[in-house]
mmCIF file of C-alpha atoms in Angstrom:
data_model
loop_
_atom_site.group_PDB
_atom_site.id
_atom_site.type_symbol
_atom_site.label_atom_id
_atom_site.label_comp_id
_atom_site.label_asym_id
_atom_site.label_seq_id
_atom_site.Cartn_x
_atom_site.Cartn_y
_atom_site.Cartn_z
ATOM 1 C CA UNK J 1 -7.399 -2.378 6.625
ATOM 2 C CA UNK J 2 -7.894 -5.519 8.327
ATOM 3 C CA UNK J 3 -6.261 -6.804 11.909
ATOM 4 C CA UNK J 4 -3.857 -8.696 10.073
ATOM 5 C CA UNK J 5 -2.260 -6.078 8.117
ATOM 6 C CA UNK J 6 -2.259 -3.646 10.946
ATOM 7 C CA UNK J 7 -0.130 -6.110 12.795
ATOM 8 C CA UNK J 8 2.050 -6.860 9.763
ATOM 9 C CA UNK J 9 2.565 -3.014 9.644
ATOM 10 C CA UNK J 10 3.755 -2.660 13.195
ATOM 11 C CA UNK J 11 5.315 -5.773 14.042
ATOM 12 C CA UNK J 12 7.660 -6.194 10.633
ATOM 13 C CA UNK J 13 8.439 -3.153 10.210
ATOM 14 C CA UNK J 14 11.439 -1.701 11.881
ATOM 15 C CA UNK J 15 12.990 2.099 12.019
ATOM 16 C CA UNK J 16 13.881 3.698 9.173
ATOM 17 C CA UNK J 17 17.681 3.164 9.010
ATOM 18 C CA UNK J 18 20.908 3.339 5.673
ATOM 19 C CA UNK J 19 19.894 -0.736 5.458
ATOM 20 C CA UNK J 20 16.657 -0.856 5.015
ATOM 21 C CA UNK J 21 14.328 -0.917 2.545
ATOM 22 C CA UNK J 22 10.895 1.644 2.186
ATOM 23 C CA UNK J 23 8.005 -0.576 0.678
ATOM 24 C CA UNK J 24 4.714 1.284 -0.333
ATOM 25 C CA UNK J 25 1.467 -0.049 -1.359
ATOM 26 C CA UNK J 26 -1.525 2.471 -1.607
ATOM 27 C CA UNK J 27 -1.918 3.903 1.975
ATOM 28 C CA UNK J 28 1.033 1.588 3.790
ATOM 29 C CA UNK J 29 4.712 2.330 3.842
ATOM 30 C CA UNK J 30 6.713 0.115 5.746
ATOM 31 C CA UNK J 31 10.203 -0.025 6.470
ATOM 32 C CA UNK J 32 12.081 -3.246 6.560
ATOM 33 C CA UNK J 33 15.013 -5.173 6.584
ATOM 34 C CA UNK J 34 14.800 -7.175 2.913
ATOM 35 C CA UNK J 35 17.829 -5.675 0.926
ATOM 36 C CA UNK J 36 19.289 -8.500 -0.766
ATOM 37 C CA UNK J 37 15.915 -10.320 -1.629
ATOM 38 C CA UNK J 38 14.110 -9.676 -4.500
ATOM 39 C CA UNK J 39 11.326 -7.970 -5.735
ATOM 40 C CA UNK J 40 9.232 -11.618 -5.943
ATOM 41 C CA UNK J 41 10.619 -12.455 -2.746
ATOM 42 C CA UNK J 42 9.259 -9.014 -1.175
ATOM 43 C CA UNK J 43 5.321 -9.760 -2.841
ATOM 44 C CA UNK J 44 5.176 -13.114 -1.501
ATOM 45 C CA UNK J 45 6.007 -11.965 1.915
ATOM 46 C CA UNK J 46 3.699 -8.752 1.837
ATOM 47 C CA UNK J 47 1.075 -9.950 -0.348
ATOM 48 C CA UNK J 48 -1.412 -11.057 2.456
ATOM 49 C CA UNK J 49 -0.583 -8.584 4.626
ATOM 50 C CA UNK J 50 -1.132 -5.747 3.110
ATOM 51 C CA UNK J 51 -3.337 -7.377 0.185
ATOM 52 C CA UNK J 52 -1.541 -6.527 -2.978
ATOM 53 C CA UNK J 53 -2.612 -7.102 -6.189
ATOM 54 C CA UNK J 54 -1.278 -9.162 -8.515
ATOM 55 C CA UNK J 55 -1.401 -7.022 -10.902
ATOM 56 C CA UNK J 56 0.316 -4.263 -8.847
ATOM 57 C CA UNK J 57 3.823 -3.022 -10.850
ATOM 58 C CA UNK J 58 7.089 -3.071 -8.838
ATOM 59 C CA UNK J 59 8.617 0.383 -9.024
ATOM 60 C CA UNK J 60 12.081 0.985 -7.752
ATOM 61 C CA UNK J 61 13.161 4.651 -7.161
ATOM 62 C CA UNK J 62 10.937 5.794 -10.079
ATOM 63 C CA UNK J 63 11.330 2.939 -12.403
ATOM 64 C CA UNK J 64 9.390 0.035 -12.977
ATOM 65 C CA UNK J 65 11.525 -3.359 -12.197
ATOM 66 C CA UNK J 66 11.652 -6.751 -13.257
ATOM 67 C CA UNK J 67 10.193 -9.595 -10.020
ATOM 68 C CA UNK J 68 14.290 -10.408 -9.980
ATOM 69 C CA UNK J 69 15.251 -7.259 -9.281
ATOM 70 C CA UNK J 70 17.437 -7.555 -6.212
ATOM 71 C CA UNK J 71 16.568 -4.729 -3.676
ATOM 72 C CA UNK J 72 19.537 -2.684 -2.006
ATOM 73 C CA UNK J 73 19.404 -1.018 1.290
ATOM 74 C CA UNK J 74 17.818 2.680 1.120
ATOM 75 C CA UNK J 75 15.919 1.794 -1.961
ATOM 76 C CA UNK J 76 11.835 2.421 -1.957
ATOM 77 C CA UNK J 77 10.016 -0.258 -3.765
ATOM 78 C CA UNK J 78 6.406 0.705 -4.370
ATOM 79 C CA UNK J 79 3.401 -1.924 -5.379
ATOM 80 C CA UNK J 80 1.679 0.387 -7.289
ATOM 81 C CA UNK J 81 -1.913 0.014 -6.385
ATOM 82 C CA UNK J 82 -4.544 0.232 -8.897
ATOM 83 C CA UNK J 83 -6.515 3.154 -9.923
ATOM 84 C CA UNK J 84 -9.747 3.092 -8.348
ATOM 85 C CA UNK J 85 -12.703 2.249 -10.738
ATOM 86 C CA UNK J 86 -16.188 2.292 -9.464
ATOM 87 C CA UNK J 87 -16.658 0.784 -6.308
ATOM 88 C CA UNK J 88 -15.439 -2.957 -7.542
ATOM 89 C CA UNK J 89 -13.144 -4.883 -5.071
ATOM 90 C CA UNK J 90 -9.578 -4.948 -6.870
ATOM 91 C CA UNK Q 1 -7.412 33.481 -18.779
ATOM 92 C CA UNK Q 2 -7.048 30.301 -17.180
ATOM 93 C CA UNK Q 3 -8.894 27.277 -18.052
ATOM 94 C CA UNK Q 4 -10.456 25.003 -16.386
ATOM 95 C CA UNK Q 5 -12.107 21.272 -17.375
ATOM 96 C CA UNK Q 6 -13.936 19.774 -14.558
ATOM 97 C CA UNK Q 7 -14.663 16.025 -17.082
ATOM 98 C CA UNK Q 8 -17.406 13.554 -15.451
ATOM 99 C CA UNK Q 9 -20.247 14.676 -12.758
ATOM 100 C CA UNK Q 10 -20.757 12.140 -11.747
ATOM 101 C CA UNK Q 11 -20.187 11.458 -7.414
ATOM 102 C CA UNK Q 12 -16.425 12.618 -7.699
ATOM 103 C CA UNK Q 13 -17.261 15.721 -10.058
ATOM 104 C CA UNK Q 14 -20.532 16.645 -7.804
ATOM 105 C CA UNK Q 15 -18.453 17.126 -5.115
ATOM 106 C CA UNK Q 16 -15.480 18.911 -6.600
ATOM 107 C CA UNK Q 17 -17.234 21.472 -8.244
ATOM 108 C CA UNK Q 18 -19.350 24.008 -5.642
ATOM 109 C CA UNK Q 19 -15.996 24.608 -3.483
ATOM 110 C CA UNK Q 20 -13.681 24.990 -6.874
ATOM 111 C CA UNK Q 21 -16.135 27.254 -8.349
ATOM 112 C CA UNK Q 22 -16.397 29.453 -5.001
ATOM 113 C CA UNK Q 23 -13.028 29.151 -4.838
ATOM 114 C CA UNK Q 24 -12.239 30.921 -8.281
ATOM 115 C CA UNK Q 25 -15.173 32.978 -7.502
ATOM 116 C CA UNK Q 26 -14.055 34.600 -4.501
ATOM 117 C CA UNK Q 27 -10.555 34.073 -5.087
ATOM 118 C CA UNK Q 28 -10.700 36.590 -8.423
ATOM 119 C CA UNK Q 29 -9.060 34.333 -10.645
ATOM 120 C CA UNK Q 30 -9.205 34.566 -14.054
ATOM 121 C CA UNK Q 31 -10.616 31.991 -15.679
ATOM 122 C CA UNK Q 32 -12.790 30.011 -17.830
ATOM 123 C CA UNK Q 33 -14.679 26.629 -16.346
ATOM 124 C CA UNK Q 34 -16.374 24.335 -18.326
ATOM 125 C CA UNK Q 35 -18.056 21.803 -17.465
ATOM 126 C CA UNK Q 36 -17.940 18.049 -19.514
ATOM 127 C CA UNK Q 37 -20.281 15.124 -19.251
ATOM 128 C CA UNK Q 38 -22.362 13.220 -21.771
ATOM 129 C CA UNK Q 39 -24.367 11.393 -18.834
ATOM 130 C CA UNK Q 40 -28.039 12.682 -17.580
ATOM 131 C CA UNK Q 41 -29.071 13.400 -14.049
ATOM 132 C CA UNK Q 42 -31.678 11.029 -12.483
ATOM 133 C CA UNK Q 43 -33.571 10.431 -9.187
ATOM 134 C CA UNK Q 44 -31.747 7.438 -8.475
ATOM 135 C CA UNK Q 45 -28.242 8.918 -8.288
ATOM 136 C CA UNK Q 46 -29.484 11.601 -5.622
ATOM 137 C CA UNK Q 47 -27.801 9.612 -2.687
ATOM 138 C CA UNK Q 48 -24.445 10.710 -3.562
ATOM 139 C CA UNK Q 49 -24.736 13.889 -6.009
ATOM 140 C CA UNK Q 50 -26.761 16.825 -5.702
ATOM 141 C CA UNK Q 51 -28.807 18.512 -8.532
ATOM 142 C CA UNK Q 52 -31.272 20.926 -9.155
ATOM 143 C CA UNK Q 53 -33.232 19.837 -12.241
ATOM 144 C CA UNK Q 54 -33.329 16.655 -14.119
ATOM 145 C CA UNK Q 55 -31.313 16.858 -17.409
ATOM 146 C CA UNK Q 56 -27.842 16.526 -18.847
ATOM 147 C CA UNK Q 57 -25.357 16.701 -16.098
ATOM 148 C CA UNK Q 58 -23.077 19.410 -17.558
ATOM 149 C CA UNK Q 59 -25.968 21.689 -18.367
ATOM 150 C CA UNK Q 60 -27.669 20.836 -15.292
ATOM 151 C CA UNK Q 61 -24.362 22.045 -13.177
ATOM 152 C CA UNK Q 62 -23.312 25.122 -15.383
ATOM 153 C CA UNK Q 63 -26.720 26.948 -15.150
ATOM 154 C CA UNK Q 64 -26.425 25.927 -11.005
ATOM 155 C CA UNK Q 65 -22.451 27.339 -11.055
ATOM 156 C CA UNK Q 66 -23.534 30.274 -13.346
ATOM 157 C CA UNK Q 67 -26.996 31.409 -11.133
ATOM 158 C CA UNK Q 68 -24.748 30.964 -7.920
ATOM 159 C CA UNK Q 69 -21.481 32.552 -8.982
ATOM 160 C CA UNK Q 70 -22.905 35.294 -11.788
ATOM 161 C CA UNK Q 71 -19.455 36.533 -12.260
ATOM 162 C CA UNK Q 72 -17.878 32.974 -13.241
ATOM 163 C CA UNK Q 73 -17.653 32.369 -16.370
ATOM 164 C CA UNK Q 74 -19.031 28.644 -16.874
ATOM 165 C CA UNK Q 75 -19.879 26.733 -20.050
ATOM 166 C CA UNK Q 76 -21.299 23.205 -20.960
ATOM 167 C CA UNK Q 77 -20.169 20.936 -23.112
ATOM 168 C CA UNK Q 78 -22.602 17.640 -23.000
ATOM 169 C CA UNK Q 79 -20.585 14.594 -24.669
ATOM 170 C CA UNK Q 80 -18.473 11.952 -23.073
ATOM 171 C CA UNK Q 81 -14.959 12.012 -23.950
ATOM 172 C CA UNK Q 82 -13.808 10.285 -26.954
ATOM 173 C CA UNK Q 83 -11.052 10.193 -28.897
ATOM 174 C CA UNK Q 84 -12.684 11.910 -31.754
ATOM 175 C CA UNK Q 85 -13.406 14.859 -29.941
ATOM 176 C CA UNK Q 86 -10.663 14.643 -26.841
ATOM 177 C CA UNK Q 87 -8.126 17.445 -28.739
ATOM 178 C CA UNK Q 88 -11.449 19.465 -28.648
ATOM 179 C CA UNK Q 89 -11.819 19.515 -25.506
ATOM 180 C CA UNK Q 90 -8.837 19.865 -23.620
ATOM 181 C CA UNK Q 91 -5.786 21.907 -25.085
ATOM 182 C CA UNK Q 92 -2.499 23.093 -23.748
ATOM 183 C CA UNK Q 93 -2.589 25.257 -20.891
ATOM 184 C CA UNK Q 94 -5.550 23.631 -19.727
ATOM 185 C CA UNK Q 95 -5.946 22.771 -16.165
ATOM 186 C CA UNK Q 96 -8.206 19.133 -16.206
ATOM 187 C CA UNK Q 97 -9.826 17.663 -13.070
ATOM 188 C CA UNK Q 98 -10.743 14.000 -14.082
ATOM 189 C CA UNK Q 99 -13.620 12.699 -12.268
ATOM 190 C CA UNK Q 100 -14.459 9.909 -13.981
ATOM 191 C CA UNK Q 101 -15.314 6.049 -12.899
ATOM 192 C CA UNK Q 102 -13.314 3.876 -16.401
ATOM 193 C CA UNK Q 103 -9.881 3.568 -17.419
ATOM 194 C CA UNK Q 104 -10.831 3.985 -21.156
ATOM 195 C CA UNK Q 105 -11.551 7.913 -20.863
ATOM 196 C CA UNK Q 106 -8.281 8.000 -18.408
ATOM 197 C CA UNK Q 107 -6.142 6.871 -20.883
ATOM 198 C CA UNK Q 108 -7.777 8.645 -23.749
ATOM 199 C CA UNK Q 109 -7.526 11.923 -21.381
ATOM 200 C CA UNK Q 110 -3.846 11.308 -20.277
ATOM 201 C CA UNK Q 111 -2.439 10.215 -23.796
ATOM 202 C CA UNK Q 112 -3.493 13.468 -25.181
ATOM 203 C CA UNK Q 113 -2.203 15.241 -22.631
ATOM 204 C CA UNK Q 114 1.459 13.667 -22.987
ATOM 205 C CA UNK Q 115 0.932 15.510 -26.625
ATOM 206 C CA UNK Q 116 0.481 18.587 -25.211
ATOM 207 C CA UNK Q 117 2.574 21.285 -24.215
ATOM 208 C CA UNK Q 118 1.389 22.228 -21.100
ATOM 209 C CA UNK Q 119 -1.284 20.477 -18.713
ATOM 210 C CA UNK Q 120 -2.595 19.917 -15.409
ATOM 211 C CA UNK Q 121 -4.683 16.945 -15.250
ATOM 212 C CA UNK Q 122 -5.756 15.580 -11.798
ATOM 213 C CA UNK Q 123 -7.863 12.558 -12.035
ATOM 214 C CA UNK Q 124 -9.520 10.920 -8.911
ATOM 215 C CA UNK Q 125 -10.942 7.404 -8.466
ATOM 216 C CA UNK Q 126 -12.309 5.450 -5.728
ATOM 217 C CA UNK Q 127 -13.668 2.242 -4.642
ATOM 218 C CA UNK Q 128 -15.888 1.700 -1.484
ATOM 219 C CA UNK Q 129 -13.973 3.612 0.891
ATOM 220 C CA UNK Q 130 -10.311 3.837 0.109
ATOM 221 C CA UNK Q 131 -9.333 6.025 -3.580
ATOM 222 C CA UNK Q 132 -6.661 7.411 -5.365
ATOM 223 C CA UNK Q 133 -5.881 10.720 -7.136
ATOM 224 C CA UNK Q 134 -2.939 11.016 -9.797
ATOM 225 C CA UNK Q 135 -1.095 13.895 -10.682
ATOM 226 C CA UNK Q 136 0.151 14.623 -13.811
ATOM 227 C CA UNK Q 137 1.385 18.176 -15.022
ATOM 228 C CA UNK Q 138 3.535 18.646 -18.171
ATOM 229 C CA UNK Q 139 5.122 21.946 -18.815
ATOM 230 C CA UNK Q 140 7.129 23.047 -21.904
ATOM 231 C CA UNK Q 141 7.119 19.448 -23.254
ATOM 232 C CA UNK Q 142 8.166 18.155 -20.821
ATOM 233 C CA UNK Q 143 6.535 15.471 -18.094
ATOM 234 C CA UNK Q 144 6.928 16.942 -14.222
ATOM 235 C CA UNK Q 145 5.067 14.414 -13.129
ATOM 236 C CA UNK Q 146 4.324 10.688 -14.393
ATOM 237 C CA UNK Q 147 1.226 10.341 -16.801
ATOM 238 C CA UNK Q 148 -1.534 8.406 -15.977
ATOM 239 C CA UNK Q 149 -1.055 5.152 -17.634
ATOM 240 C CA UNK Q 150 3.077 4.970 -16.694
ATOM 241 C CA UNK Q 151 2.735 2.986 -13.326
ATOM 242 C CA UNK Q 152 -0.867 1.524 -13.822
ATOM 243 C CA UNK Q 153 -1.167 -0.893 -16.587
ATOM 244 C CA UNK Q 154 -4.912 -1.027 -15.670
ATOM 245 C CA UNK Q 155 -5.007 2.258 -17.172
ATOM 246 C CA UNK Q 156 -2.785 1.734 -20.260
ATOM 247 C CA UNK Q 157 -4.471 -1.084 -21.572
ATOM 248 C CA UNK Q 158 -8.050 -0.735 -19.982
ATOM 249 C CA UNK Q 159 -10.408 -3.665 -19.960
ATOM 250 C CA UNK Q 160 -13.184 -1.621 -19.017
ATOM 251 C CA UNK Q 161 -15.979 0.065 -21.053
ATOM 252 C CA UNK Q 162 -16.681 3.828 -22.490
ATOM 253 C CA UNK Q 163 -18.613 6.148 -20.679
ATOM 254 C CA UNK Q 164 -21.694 5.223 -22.986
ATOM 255 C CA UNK Q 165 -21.849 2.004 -21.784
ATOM 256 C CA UNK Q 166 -20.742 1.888 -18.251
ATOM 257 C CA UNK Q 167 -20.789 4.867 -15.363
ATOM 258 C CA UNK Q 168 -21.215 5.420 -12.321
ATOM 259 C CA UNK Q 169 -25.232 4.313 -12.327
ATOM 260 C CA UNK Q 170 -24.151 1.169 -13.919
ATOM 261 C CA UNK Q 171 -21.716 -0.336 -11.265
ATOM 262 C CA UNK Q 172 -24.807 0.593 -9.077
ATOM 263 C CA UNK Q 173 -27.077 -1.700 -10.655
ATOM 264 C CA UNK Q 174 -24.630 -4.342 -11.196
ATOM 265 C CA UNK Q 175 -24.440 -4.142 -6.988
ATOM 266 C CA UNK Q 176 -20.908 -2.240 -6.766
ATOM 267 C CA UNK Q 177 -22.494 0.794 -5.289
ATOM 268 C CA UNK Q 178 -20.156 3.782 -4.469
ATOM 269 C CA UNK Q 179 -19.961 6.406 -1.219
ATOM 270 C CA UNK Q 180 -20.836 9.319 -1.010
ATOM 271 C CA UNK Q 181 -17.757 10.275 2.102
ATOM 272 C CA UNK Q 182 -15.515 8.312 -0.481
ATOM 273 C CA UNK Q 183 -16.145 10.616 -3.489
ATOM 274 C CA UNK Q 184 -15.608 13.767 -1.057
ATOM 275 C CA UNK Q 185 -12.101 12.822 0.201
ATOM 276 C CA UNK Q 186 -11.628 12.212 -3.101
ATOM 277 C CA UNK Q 187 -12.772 15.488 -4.601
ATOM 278 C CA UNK Q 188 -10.820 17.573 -1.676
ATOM 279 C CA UNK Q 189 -7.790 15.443 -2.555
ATOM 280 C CA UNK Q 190 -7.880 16.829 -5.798
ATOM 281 C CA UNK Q 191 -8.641 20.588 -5.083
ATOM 282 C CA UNK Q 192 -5.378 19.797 -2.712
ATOM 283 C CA UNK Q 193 -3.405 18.953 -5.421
ATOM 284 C CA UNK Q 194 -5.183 21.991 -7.495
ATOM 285 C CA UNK Q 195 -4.198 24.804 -4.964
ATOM 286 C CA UNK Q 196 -0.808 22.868 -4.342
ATOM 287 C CA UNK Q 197 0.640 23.147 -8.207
ATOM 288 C CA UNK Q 198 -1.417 26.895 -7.602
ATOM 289 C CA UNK Q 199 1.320 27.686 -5.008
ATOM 290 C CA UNK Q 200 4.187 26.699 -7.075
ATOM 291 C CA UNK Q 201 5.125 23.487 -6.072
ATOM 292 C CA UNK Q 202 3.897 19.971 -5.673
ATOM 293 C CA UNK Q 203 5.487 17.078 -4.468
ATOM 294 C CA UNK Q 204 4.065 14.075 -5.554
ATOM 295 C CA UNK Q 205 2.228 12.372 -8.321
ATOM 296 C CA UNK Q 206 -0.102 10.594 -6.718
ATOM 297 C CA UNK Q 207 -2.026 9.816 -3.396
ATOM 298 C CA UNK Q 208 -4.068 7.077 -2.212
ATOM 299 C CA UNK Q 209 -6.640 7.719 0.315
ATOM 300 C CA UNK Q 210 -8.131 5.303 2.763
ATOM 301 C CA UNK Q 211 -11.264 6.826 4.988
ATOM 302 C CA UNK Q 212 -11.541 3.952 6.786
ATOM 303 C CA UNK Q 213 -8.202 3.509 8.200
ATOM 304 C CA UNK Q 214 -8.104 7.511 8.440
ATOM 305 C CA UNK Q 215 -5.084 7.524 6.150
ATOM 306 C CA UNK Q 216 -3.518 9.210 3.125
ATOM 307 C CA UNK Q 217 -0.257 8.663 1.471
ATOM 308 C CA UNK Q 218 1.548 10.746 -1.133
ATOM 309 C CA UNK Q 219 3.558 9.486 -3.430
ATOM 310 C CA UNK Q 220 6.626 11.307 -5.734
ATOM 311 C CA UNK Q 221 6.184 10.233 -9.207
ATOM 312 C CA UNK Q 222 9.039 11.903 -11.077
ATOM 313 C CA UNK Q 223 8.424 13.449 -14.538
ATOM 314 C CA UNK Q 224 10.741 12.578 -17.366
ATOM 315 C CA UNK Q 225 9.803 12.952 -21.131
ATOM 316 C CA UNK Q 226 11.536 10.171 -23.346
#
């Protein structure tokens, strides 16, 4: 995990509370403060941070969403990291 | 009698299988293991897995599990995974640990185990030094846990090769070489997740693993059969 994404793990993140929103991405989970944005809104923001893929699914309390999808307050919205191959960066 | 499929021995199934086979050893449970790879061992893949004897890695490992553990019953079965010969292989009941380094025999291991009644199949994966290992257990008909190609199109529609073509010893020569501390946390992960659905219960579908960082995260992936 780089510098960068330790930081963005700390310093955006806030306490787990009824309005925010529990974002996963392989080993992260953050909690923060985005219901109301959406799902595209969320990647862009997170995407260097933590370095997700592209190709990473949105799932929203068990289901896979659309980038629209407009997350509510005590939702979980996991990036679902890729499977891990053979050694190749993903 | 339980049974037990321990696919690909490669770095992930080399270091699975002495502590699950002492484990069923001394632990007196009943089963069956048997052991699946079409791949041979050879000198250079001694930095990460351990062998005795040159040879077909499934042989090679079964007559090491059987001479170590007399009282284990341990068989080889020395093909890759196909589709031709998958329903073979595994069958309901079966508990499968996955230890394999291409998305092709995933998906051709998970989609036959969504027609199954009952399975266990834990299948572990890694890069350089952070992994994952999914969960997927089906009982009755029914999916208690996601299968592996639900949340990881990667898996679903894989763009990677068969077995025959591309393993572990290839993404070492093309200069994406794997470690040996990665394929252990992986391999514990998924004797965790083993002795976890052993106990009765486990709570999540998957769980990435990062060595580096010192981290692990488990996530629920909730079963439902459509």
């Amino acid at each position: 995990m780089s510098e960068e994404t330790r930081q963005a793990g700390t310093a955006r993140s806030v306490a787990r509370t009824e309005a925010t929103v529990r974002v996963l991405y392989g080993i992260h989970a953050l909690e923060v403060d985005v219901a109301g944005r959406t799902v595209a809104e969320i990647r862009h923001a997170l995407t260097q941070p933590l370095n997700i893929s592209p190709r990473a699914v949105p799932v929203v309390d068990g289901a896979v969403v659309a980038e629209g999808h407009l997350l509510q307050a005590g939702q979980q919205l996991e990036f679902v990291r890729l499977a891990g191959e053979k050694g190749r960066p993903q | 009698m339980l049974e037990i499929k321990v696919v690909g021995l490669g770095g992930i199934g080399c270091a699975l299988l002495p502590p699950l086979a002492r484990y069923l050893h001394y632990a007196g449970i009943d089963c069956r293991l048997t052991l699946v790879d079409g791949d041979a061992f050879e000198q250079r893949n001694l930095p990460r897995q351990a062998f005795r004897a040159a040879g077909n890695k499934a042989r090679v490992k079964a007559e090491e599990v059987a001479q170590e553990f007399p009282g284990l019953s341990v068989r080889a079965i020395g093909e890759f995974v196909t589709p031709g010969n998958v329903a073979d292989l595994i069958r309901s009941g079966d508990v499968v640990f996955l230890g394999v380094d291409n998305h092709r025999t995933r998906k051709v291991v998970s989609d036959h185990c969504e027609r199954l009644a009952d399975a266990l199949l834990i299948s572990g994966g890694n890069e350089w030094t952070d992994g994952n290992v999914q969960v997927y257990c089906r009982r009755e008909g029914r999916d208690l846990s996601a299968p592996l190609t639900r949340f990881h199109p990667e898996i679903a529609v894989p763009g990677d090769g068969s077995p025959a073509d591309a393993s572990c010893d290839y993404a070492v020569a093309a200069g994406a070489p794997q470690l040996l501390f990665m394929n252990l946390a992986v391999a514990s992960a998924m004797l965790n997740a083993f002795y976890a659905w052993q106990q009765g219960g486990i709570r999540y579908g998957e769980v990435y693993l990062d060595i580096l960082a010192g981290r692990s995260q488990p996530v629920e992936r909730r079963g439902f059969s459509e």
